[in-house]
XYZ file of C-alpha atoms in Angstrom:
493
model
C 6.542 21.766 -6.337
C 2.952 22.480 -6.913
C 1.277 23.476 -2.875
C -2.091 22.624 -2.729
C -4.127 25.234 -0.359
C -7.509 24.413 -0.185
C -7.785 20.756 1.279
C -11.213 19.638 3.481
C -12.379 17.115 4.036
C -15.030 15.538 1.915
C -17.591 13.191 3.955
C -18.115 12.596 7.161
C -17.996 8.952 8.183
C -21.498 9.213 9.062
C -24.069 12.147 7.277
C -28.089 12.964 8.077
C -31.159 12.800 5.224
C -31.129 15.447 2.838
C -33.658 16.837 0.354
C -36.190 13.344 1.124
C -38.940 16.508 1.383
C -39.701 18.217 -1.614
C -38.527 21.944 -2.787
C -35.126 22.920 -0.730
C -34.396 26.218 -0.813
C -31.114 26.142 -2.655
C -29.039 29.277 -1.917
C -29.010 30.786 -4.441
C -30.821 28.790 -6.395
C -33.586 29.498 -9.649
C -35.818 31.521 -7.955
C -32.714 34.970 -7.083
C -30.847 34.118 -10.687
C -33.729 32.580 -12.774
C -36.313 35.559 -11.366
C -40.275 34.520 -11.484
C -41.003 34.688 -15.183
C -41.682 31.634 -16.953
C -38.671 29.019 -17.776
C -37.143 29.457 -20.667
C -38.088 26.844 -23.828
C -36.444 24.949 -25.405
C -34.100 26.088 -22.078
C -32.242 22.878 -21.557
C -28.661 22.849 -23.320
C -29.450 24.576 -26.554
C -31.309 27.675 -26.520
C -33.719 29.037 -29.351
C -30.629 31.581 -30.227
C -28.339 28.192 -30.274
C -30.853 26.928 -32.446
C -31.386 29.805 -34.680
C -27.360 30.037 -35.079
C -26.754 26.582 -35.932
C -29.038 27.077 -38.513
C -27.484 30.001 -39.840
C -23.545 29.363 -39.683
C -24.890 26.155 -41.807
C -26.764 27.711 -44.773
C -23.736 30.291 -45.340
C -21.736 27.074 -44.780
C -19.653 28.535 -42.016
C -16.824 26.938 -40.108
C -16.868 24.705 -38.194
C -20.330 24.461 -38.015
C -20.884 22.905 -41.912
C -17.758 20.408 -40.198
C -20.521 19.438 -36.886
C -23.218 19.317 -39.181
C -21.496 16.721 -41.532
C -21.077 15.015 -38.474
C -24.480 14.703 -37.702
C -25.626 14.065 -40.614
C -23.524 10.743 -41.405
C -25.134 9.015 -37.961
C -27.207 6.064 -38.657
C -29.132 7.790 -35.660
C -29.910 11.223 -37.095
C -32.316 9.499 -40.844
C -36.133 10.908 -41.042
C -37.438 7.264 -40.213
C -35.839 5.884 -37.467
C -38.595 2.877 -36.561
C -38.727 3.234 -32.037
C -38.664 0.007 -30.181
C -40.073 1.315 -26.874
C -40.358 -1.778 -24.215
C -42.579 -1.458 -21.234
C -39.625 -2.345 -18.886
C -35.940 -1.526 -19.742
C -33.619 -3.372 -17.127
C -29.942 -2.203 -16.929
C -27.901 -4.393 -14.624
C -25.904 -7.546 -14.651
C -28.561 -10.367 -13.084
C -31.314 -8.537 -15.648
C -32.165 -9.708 -18.989
C -31.129 -6.365 -20.182
C -32.811 -4.526 -23.242
C -31.324 -0.719 -22.523
C -29.529 -0.376 -25.702
C -32.623 -0.455 -27.509
C -33.401 2.205 -25.106
C -30.498 4.780 -25.561
C -30.290 4.261 -29.585
C -33.642 5.420 -29.940
C -33.458 9.031 -27.362
C -30.340 9.752 -28.976
C -32.540 9.155 -32.705
C -34.729 10.877 -30.814
C -32.391 13.652 -30.080
C -30.236 13.470 -33.696
C -33.250 13.625 -35.703
C -35.011 16.626 -33.563
C -31.528 18.254 -34.125
C -31.374 17.893 -37.777
C -34.392 19.608 -38.549
C -33.824 22.852 -36.247
C -31.193 23.614 -38.147
C -32.327 22.510 -41.556
C -36.163 22.763 -41.090
C -37.470 19.102 -42.691
C -40.538 17.873 -41.385
C -39.761 14.603 -41.798
C -36.105 14.716 -39.358
C -39.447 16.424 -36.751
C -41.907 13.541 -36.899
C -39.079 10.963 -36.063
C -37.928 12.229 -33.168
C -41.838 12.467 -32.380
C -42.789 9.123 -33.430
C -39.773 7.708 -31.321
C -40.440 9.814 -28.056
C -44.176 9.320 -28.306
C -43.612 5.619 -28.630
C -41.677 5.541 -25.696
C -44.353 7.631 -23.630
C -47.337 5.146 -24.562
C -45.273 1.970 -24.188
C -42.418 2.680 -20.622
C -43.575 1.464 -17.216
C -40.533 0.850 -15.235
C -37.108 1.435 -15.275
C -35.769 -1.980 -13.187
C -32.363 -4.055 -13.344
C -29.452 -3.898 -10.612
C -27.924 -0.675 -9.475
C -27.169 0.174 -12.322
C -31.013 0.918 -13.218
C -29.473 4.009 -11.207
C -26.842 4.754 -13.541
C -30.422 4.491 -16.447
C -32.400 6.443 -14.610
C -29.954 8.854 -15.102
C -28.709 9.282 -18.440
C -30.899 8.223 -20.769
C -33.799 10.679 -18.269
C -31.126 13.548 -18.706
C -31.015 13.076 -22.456
C -34.793 11.485 -23.226
C -35.561 15.500 -21.847
C -33.258 17.513 -24.165
C -34.659 15.415 -26.935
C -38.383 15.973 -26.154
C -37.683 20.323 -25.567
C -36.296 20.437 -29.656
C -40.016 19.029 -29.716
C -42.127 20.036 -27.277
C -44.258 22.127 -29.340
C -45.047 19.868 -32.259
C -48.215 19.125 -33.171
C -48.190 15.847 -32.546
C -46.595 15.036 -29.999
C -47.272 14.139 -27.123
C -46.083 16.654 -24.207
C -47.706 16.285 -20.989
C -47.635 12.583 -21.695
C -43.639 12.481 -21.448
C -44.174 15.058 -18.847
C -45.723 11.800 -16.685
C -43.435 9.708 -17.998
C -40.332 11.038 -17.483
C -41.164 12.556 -13.932
C -42.471 8.865 -12.994
C -39.800 6.834 -14.537
C -36.498 9.151 -14.575
C -37.478 11.884 -12.740
C -38.131 10.350 -8.528
C -35.460 7.259 -9.570
C -32.705 9.964 -9.862
C -34.171 11.937 -7.145
C -34.553 8.754 -4.548
C -30.664 8.124 -4.883
C -29.709 11.387 -4.446
C -30.793 11.198 -1.529
C -30.915 7.643 0.069
C -27.410 6.454 -1.998
C -29.591 2.098 -2.992
C -28.996 2.169 1.052
C -25.107 2.990 0.350
C -22.729 4.900 2.418
C -22.875 8.126 0.326
C -19.399 7.678 -0.947
C -19.922 4.434 -2.175
C -21.049 5.488 -5.464
C -18.424 7.859 -7.864
C -18.630 11.068 -9.315
C -20.756 10.385 -12.759
C -23.625 9.126 -9.773
C -24.661 12.054 -8.147
C -23.835 13.535 -11.870
C -25.788 11.504 -13.810
C -29.128 12.310 -11.622
C -28.576 15.387 -11.265
C -28.557 16.294 -14.698
C -31.685 14.115 -14.981
C -33.465 16.008 -11.483
C -32.592 19.496 -13.344
C -33.570 18.777 -17.097
C -37.504 16.151 -15.601
C -37.172 20.047 -13.952
C -36.955 22.254 -15.964
C -39.202 19.441 -19.440
C -42.080 20.127 -15.778
C -41.727 23.598 -15.154
C -40.689 21.949 -11.995
C -39.206 24.888 -10.401
C -38.530 23.000 -6.885
C -36.374 20.043 -8.793
C -34.334 22.407 -10.075
C -33.391 23.957 -6.440
C -32.809 20.364 -5.660
C -30.062 20.245 -8.637
C -28.802 23.411 -7.321
C -28.552 22.594 -4.121
C -26.341 19.352 -4.739
C -24.301 20.544 -6.780
C -23.238 23.463 -4.322
C -23.762 21.847 -1.321
C -24.890 17.500 -1.036
C -23.506 14.567 0.709
C -22.497 12.792 -2.115
C -19.571 12.552 -4.368
C -21.308 14.427 -7.085
C -21.165 17.632 -5.428
C -18.180 20.463 -7.193
C -16.049 20.032 -3.957
C -16.364 16.457 -3.449
C -15.795 16.319 -7.282
C -12.634 18.384 -7.670
C -11.892 18.126 -3.776
C -8.426 19.924 -3.935
C -7.314 23.018 -5.580
C -3.916 23.907 -6.472
C -1.511 27.082 -6.810
C -1.185 26.361 -10.217
C -4.956 27.208 -11.933
C -5.508 23.760 -11.736
C -7.899 21.398 -9.853
C -7.757 18.021 -8.347
C -11.116 15.558 -10.356
C -12.241 13.216 -7.579
C -12.652 9.929 -10.400
C -8.771 11.119 -11.904
C -7.929 8.004 -9.160
C -9.415 6.213 -10.890
C -9.847 6.325 -14.981
C -9.727 7.939 -17.506
C -13.040 6.586 -19.017
C -14.599 8.097 -16.223
C -13.042 11.436 -15.937
C -13.923 12.433 -19.274
C -18.437 11.161 -18.468
C -17.987 12.913 -15.142
C -16.238 16.057 -16.755
C -19.001 15.452 -19.404
C -22.348 15.113 -17.183
C -21.752 18.597 -14.992
C -20.775 20.395 -18.139
C -23.892 19.270 -18.866
C -25.378 20.526 -15.991
C -23.728 23.693 -16.350
C -25.051 24.718 -18.965
C -28.631 23.476 -18.177
C -28.623 25.329 -15.545
C -26.909 28.629 -17.328
C -30.339 28.598 -19.951
C -32.041 29.018 -17.663
C -30.399 31.990 -15.989
C -28.016 30.120 -13.468
C -24.618 30.006 -13.123
C -23.044 26.856 -12.096
C -20.383 27.431 -14.284
C -19.166 30.252 -12.637
C -19.762 28.739 -8.559
C -16.687 28.566 -6.064
C -14.960 30.605 -8.246
C -15.200 28.417 -11.228
C -13.816 25.121 -9.953
C -15.726 23.356 -12.218
C -13.200 25.434 -15.177
C -9.855 24.512 -12.458
C -11.487 20.290 -12.844
C -11.974 20.672 -16.069
C -8.120 22.234 -16.853
C -6.513 19.009 -15.011
C -8.336 16.217 -16.557
C -7.661 18.405 -20.188
C -4.145 18.308 -18.650
C -4.360 14.756 -18.202
C -5.591 13.828 -20.834
C -3.682 14.594 -23.037
C -0.237 13.007 -21.179
C 0.406 16.563 -18.983
C 1.899 15.539 -15.270
C -0.278 16.916 -12.742
C -0.487 17.363 -8.969
C -2.245 14.174 -6.885
C -2.973 14.339 -3.587
C -3.800 10.700 -2.246
C -6.864 10.189 -0.172
C -9.047 7.261 1.106
C -12.687 7.004 0.883
C -15.693 5.119 2.377
C -17.685 1.887 0.724
C -20.062 -0.139 2.095
C -24.131 -0.477 2.914
C -25.581 1.191 5.474
C -26.090 -0.985 8.678
C -24.237 -3.853 6.741
C -20.355 -4.639 5.064
C -18.138 -1.485 5.071
C -14.662 -0.795 3.677
C -12.347 1.287 2.450
C -10.212 2.373 -0.156
C -6.549 4.459 -1.077
C -6.112 5.781 -4.359
C -2.594 7.403 -4.277
C -2.079 8.778 -7.814
C -3.565 9.300 -11.288
C -4.155 6.498 -13.236
C -2.231 5.884 -16.975
C -3.794 7.866 -19.520
C -4.536 6.897 -23.397
C -3.920 10.707 -25.327
C -6.113 8.804 -28.343
C -9.354 9.268 -25.821
C -12.122 11.037 -26.240
C -15.579 11.893 -25.999
C -17.589 14.473 -26.672
C -18.151 16.855 -23.566
C -15.216 19.255 -24.572
C -17.143 22.080 -27.277
C -19.275 23.656 -24.975
C -16.782 22.880 -22.242
C -13.717 25.503 -23.779
C -16.906 27.971 -25.566
C -18.774 28.746 -22.061
C -15.086 30.289 -19.988
C -12.942 30.919 -23.417
C -16.503 32.156 -25.702
C -19.205 33.715 -23.270
C -16.497 34.727 -20.575
C -13.493 35.934 -22.137
C -11.576 33.285 -19.396
C -8.171 31.853 -21.018
C -8.586 27.971 -21.100
C -4.943 26.768 -22.232
C -5.932 22.809 -21.696
C -9.910 22.981 -22.515
C -9.153 24.257 -25.840
C -5.882 22.035 -26.780
C -9.013 18.940 -26.083
C -11.696 21.218 -28.070
C -9.548 21.201 -31.469
C -8.310 18.104 -30.842
C -11.505 16.668 -30.448
C -13.349 19.035 -33.289
C -15.393 17.744 -35.061
C -17.525 16.470 -32.447
C -19.555 13.248 -33.354
C -22.585 11.526 -31.198
C -24.084 8.852 -30.101
C -22.928 5.568 -32.156
C -19.305 7.515 -32.795
C -17.882 6.335 -29.836
C -18.584 2.354 -29.916
C -20.842 0.678 -29.864
C -21.265 -0.286 -26.389
C -23.262 2.438 -23.414
C -19.401 4.743 -22.983
C -20.400 5.806 -26.332
C -23.581 6.758 -25.282
C -23.034 8.702 -22.452
C -23.323 12.426 -24.063
C -25.594 13.785 -26.292
C -22.589 15.311 -28.176
C -22.617 17.581 -31.533
C -20.303 20.916 -29.788
C -18.751 21.533 -32.707
C -22.078 22.383 -34.041
C -24.032 23.240 -31.076
C -21.408 24.956 -29.495
C -19.938 26.879 -31.262
C -19.726 30.843 -30.686
C -18.700 33.535 -31.194
C -16.487 35.169 -27.568
C -19.157 38.305 -26.621
C -18.316 41.670 -26.566
C -16.027 42.646 -22.830
C -15.713 45.535 -20.522
C -12.712 46.741 -17.989
C -11.854 42.756 -18.838
C -14.846 40.850 -17.662
C -17.657 40.018 -20.291
C -20.711 41.572 -20.530
C -22.017 38.123 -20.202
C -20.752 36.857 -17.118
C -22.623 39.040 -15.324
C -26.734 38.460 -16.827
C -25.805 34.790 -17.415
C -28.764 33.224 -19.679
C -30.786 32.473 -22.776
C -29.805 35.483 -24.120
C -25.610 35.012 -23.311
C -25.216 33.063 -26.076
C -23.786 34.461 -29.128
C -23.177 33.439 -33.299
C -19.399 32.038 -34.529
C -17.181 30.449 -35.056
C -13.739 29.934 -33.899
C -11.440 28.160 -31.559
C -10.763 29.692 -27.876
C -8.131 31.059 -26.477
C -4.868 30.038 -24.583
C -2.893 30.005 -21.718
C -3.724 30.010 -18.170
C -6.760 29.241 -16.747
C -8.655 32.493 -14.571
C -11.251 32.892 -12.193
C -14.538 34.121 -12.468
C -15.742 35.094 -8.349
C -18.997 33.107 -6.415
C -19.083 32.275 -3.078
C -19.545 28.795 -1.559
C -21.283 26.838 0.842
C -20.398 23.152 2.955
C -21.947 20.306 2.447
C -24.804 18.479 4.346
C -24.344 14.572 4.146
C -26.664 12.230 2.411
C -27.776 8.398 2.845
C -30.585 6.129 3.243
C -32.221 2.858 2.220
C -32.263 0.536 -0.771
C -32.093 -2.812 -2.424
C -28.132 -4.000 -4.053
C -26.059 -2.593 -4.180
C -23.745 -1.990 -7.908
C -20.805 -3.214 -8.948
C -18.931 -0.544 -10.433
C -21.152 0.183 -13.044
C -17.884 0.085 -15.190
C -18.098 -2.550 -17.345
C -20.179 -0.745 -20.450
C -17.192 2.071 -20.200
C -14.225 -0.907 -19.679
C -15.747 -2.208 -22.956
C -16.218 1.145 -24.501
C -12.102 1.994 -24.148
C -10.860 -1.642 -24.893
C -13.131 -0.612 -28.241
C -10.943 2.377 -29.662
C -7.616 0.078 -28.385
C -7.439 1.587 -24.320
C -7.165 -0.638 -21.246
C -9.514 0.650 -18.443
C -9.206 0.518 -14.358
C -11.875 -1.574 -13.982
C -11.613 -2.168 -9.561
C -14.226 -2.255 -7.505
C -16.178 0.767 -6.129
C -14.042 3.335 -4.879
C -15.020 5.222 -1.578
C -14.499 9.029 -0.506
C -11.754 9.705 0.877
C -10.487 12.083 3.720
C -7.940 14.407 1.670
C -4.634 15.019 4.052
C -2.451 17.730 3.241
C 0.746 17.199 0.746
C 2.828 18.227 -1.852
C 4.192 17.386 -4.860
C-alpha cells in the first residue's frame, strides 16, 4: 500500500492576474541567490567550465564523451555550411500556412554547430552558427498562428537563446539585434502567455505549455542580461497559478519517494516533454546561482523519478483528479483522469543525462530510476535523431556529451556544491550515477497565486506533433482534448 502524504488543491475555480507588471519580486530569486555580480556568460545550459570539460574529455578519448560527440558529428544539423531559410513570419498551428519546421531545423543547426565548435575549435562551425542566427534576426518580424504560436514562442525561444549564448562573443555575431528579436518576438509572447494564458482559465493549458514559456522567459532574461525577466520566471516556477509551477506540475508526493507528474494522466510523450523542460529551467537557473533543482525538498527529483519508473513500465501510484478548462467569460468544462496512461518502455527523449548528473554527481543524491533510464537512453542525440516531427526537436539534447560529470566531493553526506550552486559547481568526468531510493535536499515552499487573462483563440491540444512523433517510433500516444486542472482528493493505493 502506498499512502499519499502530500495533497493540495492545485487551482481555484477562478484566479487573479499574476505577473502583469514587469519586475515581479521573487522571494529567494536572482538577487539573493546570484548576488549583485554580473550574470554568468556563457550561462544557459552550458557554462565555460562545461564547454572546457567537453573539449578536454573528447580530446582525451574519454568515454562516454566520445560516444556522445559521435552522435553530434553524425547529425546532419551539425555540419558546417548549413544554409538557413529565415522567414519574416513563422506560423504554427492548424488553419495557418505552417512553416515552423524551417525555424526549428535552423535553430538546431545553429546550436549543434556552436556546440561542435566549442568541442573542436573548428571556426567553420562557429561561423555557420553565427550565419544562421544573423539571418533570422535580420528577417523575422513575428511568430503567429493558432494558440500553438505560444508553444512556438516558448520552445524555439529558449532554444534560440541557447544557440546564441554559445557564440555571443563571436566577432561577426549581431548580438544586440538578436537580443532585440528574441525579446520582442519570443520573450514578450511567452511572458504574455504566463500572465493571460491566451484568455483561457488558468488550468486550460497542460504543464508543458507553461514550462516551455517559462524556459523562454528565463533564457531571454539571461541572454539579454535582464534580471526582471529572470525573476519572473523563477517566481512562476515557485508560485505560478498555471500547471507549469512546480507544485501544480507535481501535485502529489508519496511516501515511497515518488511524486506524481500531472501529465502522466495524459500520455507518455507529453510527460517526457514536461520533465525535459523543467530540467532545462532548473539547469539554466542553476548556472546563474539559483537552485530550483532542490526547491521544495527536491520536488523535481521526485517527479522525475516517478516519470522514469513509469516510463520503464514500473507501477506507480496515481490519484484521480479533475480540472477545469475553457475560456474566460466563455465556454467551460472539466475532465477527470483516474489512472496513469499506458507507456512504451522503448520511447525516449534526450532529457535524462542532465537530470541524473545533477542529482547524483553534483549533489550525491541517489536516483535509481532516473539513473537507469539515463543509461538506457545513452548516448543521447539531439534534434533530428528522434523522428522528423517537431516533438523530436523539443529538446536540444546531447546530454551524454554535455552533462556527464564526476561526482562532487562530499562532506558529512552532503555534496559540497549543493549548498552553493553556480557555474563552478560542475566537475569534469564520466561514469554512471548511483542507484538506490531517492533522498531529498531541503528547501522551503510557497503557495501559488493564480493567473488568467485575455487573448484570441484557444488551442485544441497542441499534441498533434507529439502523436506523429510517437507514431514514428511505433507508439500510439493519447491525443485527447484539453484537460484542465484538477482538484486533488485524498486517496490510498
